[in-house]
């Protein structure tokens, strides 16, 4: 059962009642709304006040479309994720230098991209690979934002870095390898920034949505889901792009669902075709890696588009983005 209220007095009464009944419950405070998530079925609380009771059994009540039949719109600096919008987040895998990030950001803006991405803290499979520039990378991203106006999306690797990264970033990315880092997810509930949550390498939809639920249950309603490919037996592509995840998740949750065709394939030549597939399948946006010189990139060069290829991808997407409203999962 889930109870929602906007009234402070009702909230106090509801809490008192649940406590007096000895019920286990989780109180969630979102801007303008308080929720009591009460596991299992129970009789509606008998207290005075303005509240709504949802007799739900979803394991992820806050993220589910049962609670919010309308699909949510998440707004960041005047850009929107959700029905009617198709924002493109682009940039290098890693921030490497001022010249690299500024040149990339300018090309993204000129091509019509809305967000700049770039890793300052990198989750690398090998401890001997480049781990990111850290705070210096964040400063370079902030500088690129100043010059271009593009809001910044960047990954936070560890719970202890949330405040630092939130001081620079507009959206906090949780990488695939951290999707089930519950201490990090809880801290992001209190970060005061929208979260871009990537699907774990072998996560089911349910596990993915439960990870989003962690962030929401700890106070943050703004979670954007990102399908980035899953591990299968196929070796030709880095991962297997689960395109069905987009409409499937949109049926299960009101949260926006975007696609990352770069990590989903690991191959530059496959990024634009899958970006078109994302628009056609009704995704709520894209995350794409691009680099001024992919062959010299410090990470993920093989899947990074050149800046010219990025412009070409954006041009080819235009007619599909215009069409997508007719077949995207409805609000
Ligand atoms: C990235 O976005 O550069 C990244 C590390 O992605 P993922 O967590 O999906 O592997
Ligand atoms: Mn990458």
Short mmCIF file of C-alpha atoms and ligand atoms in Angstrom, two decimals:
data_model
loop_
_atom_site.label_atom_id
_atom_site.label_comp_id
_atom_site.label_asym_id
_atom_site.label_seq_id
_atom_site.Cartn_x
_atom_site.Cartn_y
_atom_site.Cartn_z
CA UNK A 1 0.00 0.00 0.00
CA UNK A 2 1.12 3.54 -0.71
CA UNK A 3 -0.32 6.67 0.87
CA UNK A 4 0.37 10.15 -0.49
CA UNK A 5 -0.32 13.54 1.02
CA UNK A 6 0.67 17.14 0.54
CA UNK A 7 -0.47 18.28 3.97
CA UNK A 8 1.98 18.49 6.88
CA UNK A 9 -0.66 17.90 9.56
CA UNK A 10 -2.09 14.89 7.77
CA UNK A 11 1.43 13.56 7.45
CA UNK A 12 2.00 13.78 11.21
CA UNK A 13 -1.33 12.03 11.85
CA UNK A 14 -0.58 9.27 9.35
CA UNK A 15 2.85 8.68 10.83
CA UNK A 16 1.39 8.55 14.34
CA UNK A 17 -1.25 6.05 13.29
CA UNK A 18 1.18 3.75 11.47
CA UNK A 19 3.56 3.86 14.44
CA UNK A 20 0.77 3.13 16.91
CA UNK A 21 -0.23 0.13 14.78
CA UNK A 22 3.37 -1.09 14.89
CA UNK A 23 3.50 -1.22 11.07
CA UNK A 24 6.73 -1.22 9.13
CA UNK A 25 6.70 1.72 6.72
CA UNK A 26 9.04 3.97 4.75
CA UNK A 27 8.38 7.70 4.69
CA UNK A 28 9.47 9.48 1.51
CA UNK A 29 9.68 13.23 1.20
CA UNK A 30 9.59 14.65 -2.31
CA UNK A 31 9.19 18.35 -3.13
CA UNK A 32 5.45 19.07 -2.52
CA UNK A 33 4.58 15.45 -1.72
CA UNK A 34 5.05 12.93 1.07
CA UNK A 35 4.61 9.20 0.58
CA UNK A 36 4.25 6.38 3.07
CA UNK A 37 5.20 3.09 1.50
CA UNK A 38 3.61 0.36 3.62
CA UNK A 39 4.63 -3.17 2.58
CA UNK A 40 1.74 -5.56 1.92
CA UNK A 41 -1.98 -4.94 1.92
CA UNK A 42 -3.69 -3.12 4.77
CA UNK A 43 -6.93 -1.37 5.54
CA UNK A 44 -6.95 2.32 4.57
CA UNK A 45 -5.85 4.44 7.56
CA UNK A 46 -8.69 5.94 9.56
CA UNK A 47 -7.44 9.49 10.17
CA UNK A 48 -8.76 12.86 9.22
CA UNK A 49 -7.03 14.79 6.50
CA UNK A 50 -6.31 15.01 2.80
CA UNK A 51 -4.52 11.93 1.54
CA UNK A 52 -4.82 9.28 -1.16
CA UNK A 53 -4.40 5.57 -0.70
CA UNK A 54 -3.12 3.37 -3.53
CA UNK A 55 -3.66 -0.34 -2.94
CA UNK A 56 -0.58 -1.28 -4.96
CA UNK A 57 1.61 -4.32 -4.86
CA UNK A 58 4.31 -3.11 -7.24
CA UNK A 59 7.82 -3.72 -5.86
CA UNK A 60 8.73 -0.25 -7.17
CA UNK A 61 5.63 1.81 -6.28
CA UNK A 62 7.18 5.27 -6.74
CA UNK A 63 8.60 4.47 -10.18
CA UNK A 64 5.59 2.53 -11.40
CA UNK A 65 2.98 3.70 -13.88
CA UNK A 66 0.36 2.36 -11.47
CA UNK A 67 1.07 5.39 -9.28
CA UNK A 68 1.57 7.88 -12.15
CA UNK A 69 -0.29 6.76 -15.28
CA UNK A 70 1.02 9.85 -17.08
CA UNK A 71 4.65 9.68 -18.14
CA UNK A 72 6.82 12.14 -16.22
CA UNK A 73 8.73 15.05 -17.68
CA UNK A 74 12.06 15.79 -16.00
CA UNK A 75 13.37 19.28 -16.65
CA UNK A 76 17.00 20.35 -16.45
CA UNK A 77 18.02 23.95 -17.19
CA UNK A 78 15.13 24.44 -19.61
CA UNK A 79 15.59 21.11 -21.40
CA UNK A 80 13.13 18.26 -20.91
CA UNK A 81 13.17 14.47 -20.79
CA UNK A 82 9.76 12.90 -21.39
CA UNK A 83 6.90 12.85 -23.89
CA UNK A 84 7.30 15.37 -26.70
CA UNK A 85 11.07 15.76 -26.23
CA UNK A 86 14.19 14.05 -27.54
CA UNK A 87 17.27 15.58 -25.89
CA UNK A 88 20.68 14.42 -27.05
CA UNK A 89 23.49 14.11 -24.48
CA UNK A 90 26.87 13.94 -26.20
CA UNK A 91 30.56 14.21 -25.51
CA UNK A 92 33.72 12.23 -25.00
CA UNK A 93 33.93 9.19 -22.77
CA UNK A 94 36.57 10.99 -20.64
CA UNK A 95 37.40 14.64 -20.20
CA UNK A 96 41.04 14.86 -21.34
CA UNK A 97 41.95 18.52 -21.82
CA UNK A 98 40.48 22.00 -22.08
CA UNK A 99 40.92 22.05 -25.84
CA UNK A 100 39.28 18.65 -26.26
CA UNK A 101 36.21 19.40 -24.16
CA UNK A 102 35.66 22.94 -25.49
CA UNK A 103 35.95 21.87 -29.11
CA UNK A 104 33.59 18.96 -28.54
CA UNK A 105 31.05 21.10 -26.67
CA UNK A 106 30.98 23.70 -29.45
CA UNK A 107 30.45 21.04 -32.10
CA UNK A 108 27.62 19.48 -30.08
CA UNK A 109 25.86 22.79 -29.67
CA UNK A 110 26.30 23.64 -33.36
CA UNK A 111 24.83 20.27 -34.36
CA UNK A 112 21.78 20.73 -32.09
CA UNK A 113 22.74 18.60 -29.08
CA UNK A 114 21.33 19.71 -25.71
CA UNK A 115 23.71 18.30 -23.06
CA UNK A 116 27.45 17.85 -22.70
CA UNK A 117 28.71 14.62 -21.16
CA UNK A 118 32.23 13.64 -20.20
CA UNK A 119 33.69 11.49 -17.47
CA UNK A 120 35.91 13.03 -14.80
CA UNK A 121 35.67 9.94 -12.57
CA UNK A 122 35.90 6.85 -14.77
CA UNK A 123 34.86 3.31 -13.82
CA UNK A 124 37.54 1.38 -15.74
CA UNK A 125 37.65 -2.40 -15.90
CA UNK A 126 41.43 -2.34 -15.36
CA UNK A 127 43.02 -0.40 -12.48
CA UNK A 128 45.91 0.47 -14.84
CA UNK A 129 43.73 2.35 -17.33
CA UNK A 130 43.10 6.11 -17.22
CA UNK A 131 40.84 6.80 -14.23
CA UNK A 132 39.77 10.34 -15.16
CA UNK A 133 41.05 13.83 -14.31
CA UNK A 134 38.90 14.05 -11.16
CA UNK A 135 38.04 17.55 -9.98
CA UNK A 136 40.10 19.13 -12.74
CA UNK A 137 37.85 17.35 -15.23
CA UNK A 138 34.78 18.75 -13.46
CA UNK A 139 36.23 22.26 -13.70
CA UNK A 140 36.78 21.81 -17.43
CA UNK A 141 33.19 20.66 -17.87
CA UNK A 142 31.95 23.72 -15.98
CA UNK A 143 34.06 25.92 -18.23
CA UNK A 144 32.59 24.28 -21.34
CA UNK A 145 29.10 24.90 -19.93
CA UNK A 146 29.95 28.56 -19.41
CA UNK A 147 31.15 28.90 -22.99
CA UNK A 148 28.34 26.97 -24.69
CA UNK A 149 25.37 27.01 -22.31
CA UNK A 150 25.14 23.21 -22.51
CA UNK A 151 24.21 21.64 -19.15
CA UNK A 152 26.65 19.00 -17.93
CA UNK A 153 26.06 15.28 -17.33
CA UNK A 154 28.89 13.45 -15.57
CA UNK A 155 29.38 10.27 -13.60
CA UNK A 156 29.71 10.02 -9.84
CA UNK A 157 31.56 6.87 -8.87
CA UNK A 158 31.45 6.91 -5.11
CA UNK A 159 29.12 7.95 -2.33
CA UNK A 160 31.81 10.23 -0.89
CA UNK A 161 32.05 12.19 -4.17
CA UNK A 162 28.36 13.06 -4.52
CA UNK A 163 28.64 16.58 -3.04
CA UNK A 164 31.75 17.38 -5.07
CA UNK A 165 30.27 16.20 -8.39
CA UNK A 166 26.89 17.83 -7.65
CA UNK A 167 28.67 21.16 -7.17
CA UNK A 168 29.70 21.09 -10.85
CA UNK A 169 27.21 18.86 -12.69
CA UNK A 170 23.61 19.44 -13.75
CA UNK A 171 22.82 15.71 -13.97
CA UNK A 172 24.59 12.97 -12.02
CA UNK A 173 25.27 9.77 -13.96
CA UNK A 174 25.36 6.38 -12.27
CA UNK A 175 27.37 3.97 -14.39
CA UNK A 176 26.28 0.46 -15.29
CA UNK A 177 28.79 -1.04 -12.85
CA UNK A 178 27.30 0.97 -10.01
CA UNK A 179 23.61 0.36 -10.70
CA UNK A 180 23.35 -1.76 -7.57
CA UNK A 181 25.64 0.36 -5.37
CA UNK A 182 22.89 0.99 -2.85
CA UNK A 183 24.92 3.33 -0.63
CA UNK A 184 25.53 5.53 -3.70
CA UNK A 185 21.87 5.36 -4.77
CA UNK A 186 20.73 6.41 -1.30
CA UNK A 187 23.17 9.33 -1.27
CA UNK A 188 21.84 10.41 -4.68
CA UNK A 189 18.38 10.57 -3.16
CA UNK A 190 19.64 13.57 -1.22
CA UNK A 191 21.85 15.10 -3.93
CA UNK A 192 19.38 17.70 -5.20
CA UNK A 193 20.23 16.90 -8.84
CA UNK A 194 18.51 14.71 -11.43
CA UNK A 195 20.08 11.28 -11.79
CA UNK A 196 20.86 9.47 -15.05
CA UNK A 197 20.81 5.81 -14.08
CA UNK A 198 22.41 3.34 -16.48
CA UNK A 199 21.23 -0.25 -16.66
CA UNK A 200 23.59 -2.78 -15.08
CA UNK A 201 25.48 -5.15 -17.35
CA UNK A 202 23.19 -8.03 -16.49
CA UNK A 203 20.31 -6.29 -14.75
CA UNK A 204 16.70 -7.32 -15.35
CA UNK A 205 14.08 -4.61 -15.83
CA UNK A 206 12.88 -5.28 -12.30
CA UNK A 207 16.37 -4.83 -10.82
CA UNK A 208 16.84 -1.69 -12.90
CA UNK A 209 13.55 -0.19 -11.72
CA UNK A 210 14.31 -1.16 -8.12
CA UNK A 211 17.59 0.77 -8.42
CA UNK A 212 15.60 3.81 -9.60
CA UNK A 213 13.22 3.21 -6.70
CA UNK A 214 16.17 3.47 -4.26
CA UNK A 215 16.95 6.99 -5.47
CA UNK A 216 13.28 7.98 -5.36
CA UNK A 217 12.69 6.38 -1.95
CA UNK A 218 15.50 8.51 -0.56
CA UNK A 219 13.99 11.79 -1.67
CA UNK A 220 14.80 12.34 -5.34
CA UNK A 221 11.94 12.01 -7.85
CA UNK A 222 14.07 12.91 -10.88
CA UNK A 223 15.53 9.73 -12.33
CA UNK A 224 16.21 9.22 -16.05
CA UNK A 225 16.78 5.62 -17.10
CA UNK A 226 19.40 4.74 -19.70
CA UNK A 227 19.54 1.46 -21.63
CA UNK A 228 23.21 0.91 -22.53
CA UNK A 229 23.32 -2.68 -23.71
CA UNK A 230 23.52 -5.89 -21.75
CA UNK A 231 25.98 -8.74 -21.64
CA UNK A 232 25.11 -11.70 -23.85
CA UNK A 233 27.02 -14.47 -25.66
CA UNK A 234 27.63 -12.19 -28.66
CA UNK A 235 31.23 -10.99 -28.95
CA UNK A 236 31.09 -8.90 -32.13
CA UNK A 237 29.45 -5.98 -30.34
CA UNK A 238 30.70 -4.84 -26.94
CA UNK A 239 27.21 -5.39 -25.50
CA UNK A 240 23.85 -6.35 -26.96
CA UNK A 241 21.58 -3.37 -27.49
CA UNK A 242 18.26 -4.24 -25.86
CA UNK A 243 16.06 -1.96 -27.94
CA UNK A 244 12.92 -3.63 -26.56
CA UNK A 245 13.90 -2.29 -23.16
CA UNK A 246 12.78 1.18 -24.20
CA UNK A 247 9.05 0.57 -24.77
CA UNK A 248 9.00 -2.25 -22.19
CA UNK A 249 10.32 0.03 -19.44
CA UNK A 250 8.04 2.85 -20.58
CA UNK A 251 5.08 0.54 -20.00
CA UNK A 252 6.31 -0.26 -16.50
CA UNK A 253 7.45 3.17 -15.31
CA UNK A 254 6.51 6.82 -15.76
CA UNK A 255 10.22 7.78 -15.76
CA UNK A 256 11.91 8.80 -19.04
CA UNK A 257 13.97 6.12 -20.82
CA UNK A 258 16.87 7.08 -23.09
CA UNK A 259 19.25 4.95 -25.16
CA UNK A 260 23.06 4.90 -25.25
CA UNK A 261 23.99 3.32 -28.61
CA UNK A 262 27.73 3.90 -27.98
CA UNK A 263 28.23 1.53 -25.04
CA UNK A 264 25.45 -0.70 -26.38
CA UNK A 265 27.51 -1.55 -29.47
CA UNK A 266 31.12 -0.51 -28.86
CA UNK A 267 31.43 0.22 -32.59
CA UNK A 268 31.36 3.65 -34.22
CA UNK A 269 29.66 2.35 -37.38
CA UNK A 270 26.66 1.07 -35.41
CA UNK A 271 25.98 4.19 -33.35
CA UNK A 272 23.98 6.21 -35.90
CA UNK A 273 21.78 3.27 -37.01
CA UNK A 274 20.86 2.54 -33.39
CA UNK A 275 20.33 6.23 -32.65
CA UNK A 276 17.73 6.18 -35.43
CA UNK A 277 16.23 3.05 -33.90
CA UNK A 278 16.00 4.87 -30.56
CA UNK A 279 13.99 7.71 -32.11
CA UNK A 280 11.79 5.24 -34.01
CA UNK A 281 11.08 3.11 -30.93
CA UNK A 282 10.03 6.17 -28.93
CA UNK A 283 13.03 6.68 -26.64
CA UNK A 284 13.08 9.85 -24.56
CA UNK A 285 16.53 10.86 -25.73
CA UNK A 286 20.04 9.68 -26.51
CA UNK A 287 23.47 9.50 -24.92
CA UNK A 288 26.26 9.36 -27.51
CA UNK A 289 30.05 9.49 -27.29
CA UNK A 290 31.94 11.72 -29.70
CA UNK A 291 35.51 13.03 -29.80
CA UNK A 292 37.56 15.40 -31.98
CA UNK A 293 40.05 12.56 -32.63
CA UNK A 294 38.54 9.22 -31.61
CA UNK A 295 41.65 7.30 -32.64
CA UNK A 296 43.56 9.21 -29.93
CA UNK A 297 40.86 9.05 -27.23
CA UNK A 298 42.02 7.99 -23.76
CA UNK A 299 38.94 5.76 -23.41
CA UNK A 300 36.23 4.27 -25.66
CA UNK A 301 37.71 5.61 -28.92
CA UNK A 302 36.36 2.69 -30.98
CA UNK A 303 32.78 3.66 -30.21
CA UNK A 304 33.21 7.45 -30.34
CA UNK A 305 31.89 9.35 -33.36
CA UNK A 306 34.03 12.05 -34.93
CA UNK A 307 32.47 15.50 -34.57
CA UNK A 308 31.53 15.38 -38.28
CA UNK A 309 29.89 11.99 -37.83
CA UNK A 310 27.97 13.38 -34.87
CA UNK A 311 26.62 16.20 -37.05
CA UNK A 312 25.62 13.67 -39.70
CA UNK A 313 23.85 11.55 -37.10
CA UNK A 314 21.89 14.57 -35.86
CA UNK A 315 20.81 15.51 -39.39
CA UNK A 316 19.62 11.99 -40.18
CA UNK A 317 17.68 11.91 -36.90
CA UNK A 318 15.67 15.06 -37.54
CA UNK A 319 12.82 13.59 -39.62
CA UNK A 320 12.53 10.61 -37.25
CA UNK A 321 12.38 12.82 -34.18
CA UNK A 322 9.58 14.80 -35.81
CA UNK A 323 7.68 11.55 -36.50
CA UNK A 324 8.26 9.85 -33.17
CA UNK A 325 5.37 11.56 -31.40
CA UNK A 326 2.90 9.53 -33.47
CA UNK A 327 4.16 6.17 -32.20
CA UNK A 328 5.94 6.83 -28.88
CA UNK A 329 4.32 5.30 -25.78
CA UNK A 330 1.71 7.86 -24.86
CA UNK A 331 1.68 10.08 -21.82
C1 LIG B 1 30.23 5.97 -19.81
O1 LIG B 1 29.13 6.53 -19.97
O2 LIG B 1 31.30 6.40 -20.27
C2 LIG B 1 30.26 4.66 -19.11
C3 LIG B 1 31.29 4.28 -18.38
O3 LIG B 1 29.13 3.94 -19.32
P1 LIG B 1 28.61 2.56 -18.65
O4 LIG B 1 28.53 2.80 -17.21
O5 LIG B 1 27.27 2.37 -19.32
O6 LIG B 1 29.59 1.48 -19.05
MN1 LIG B 2 32.51 5.47 -22.22
#
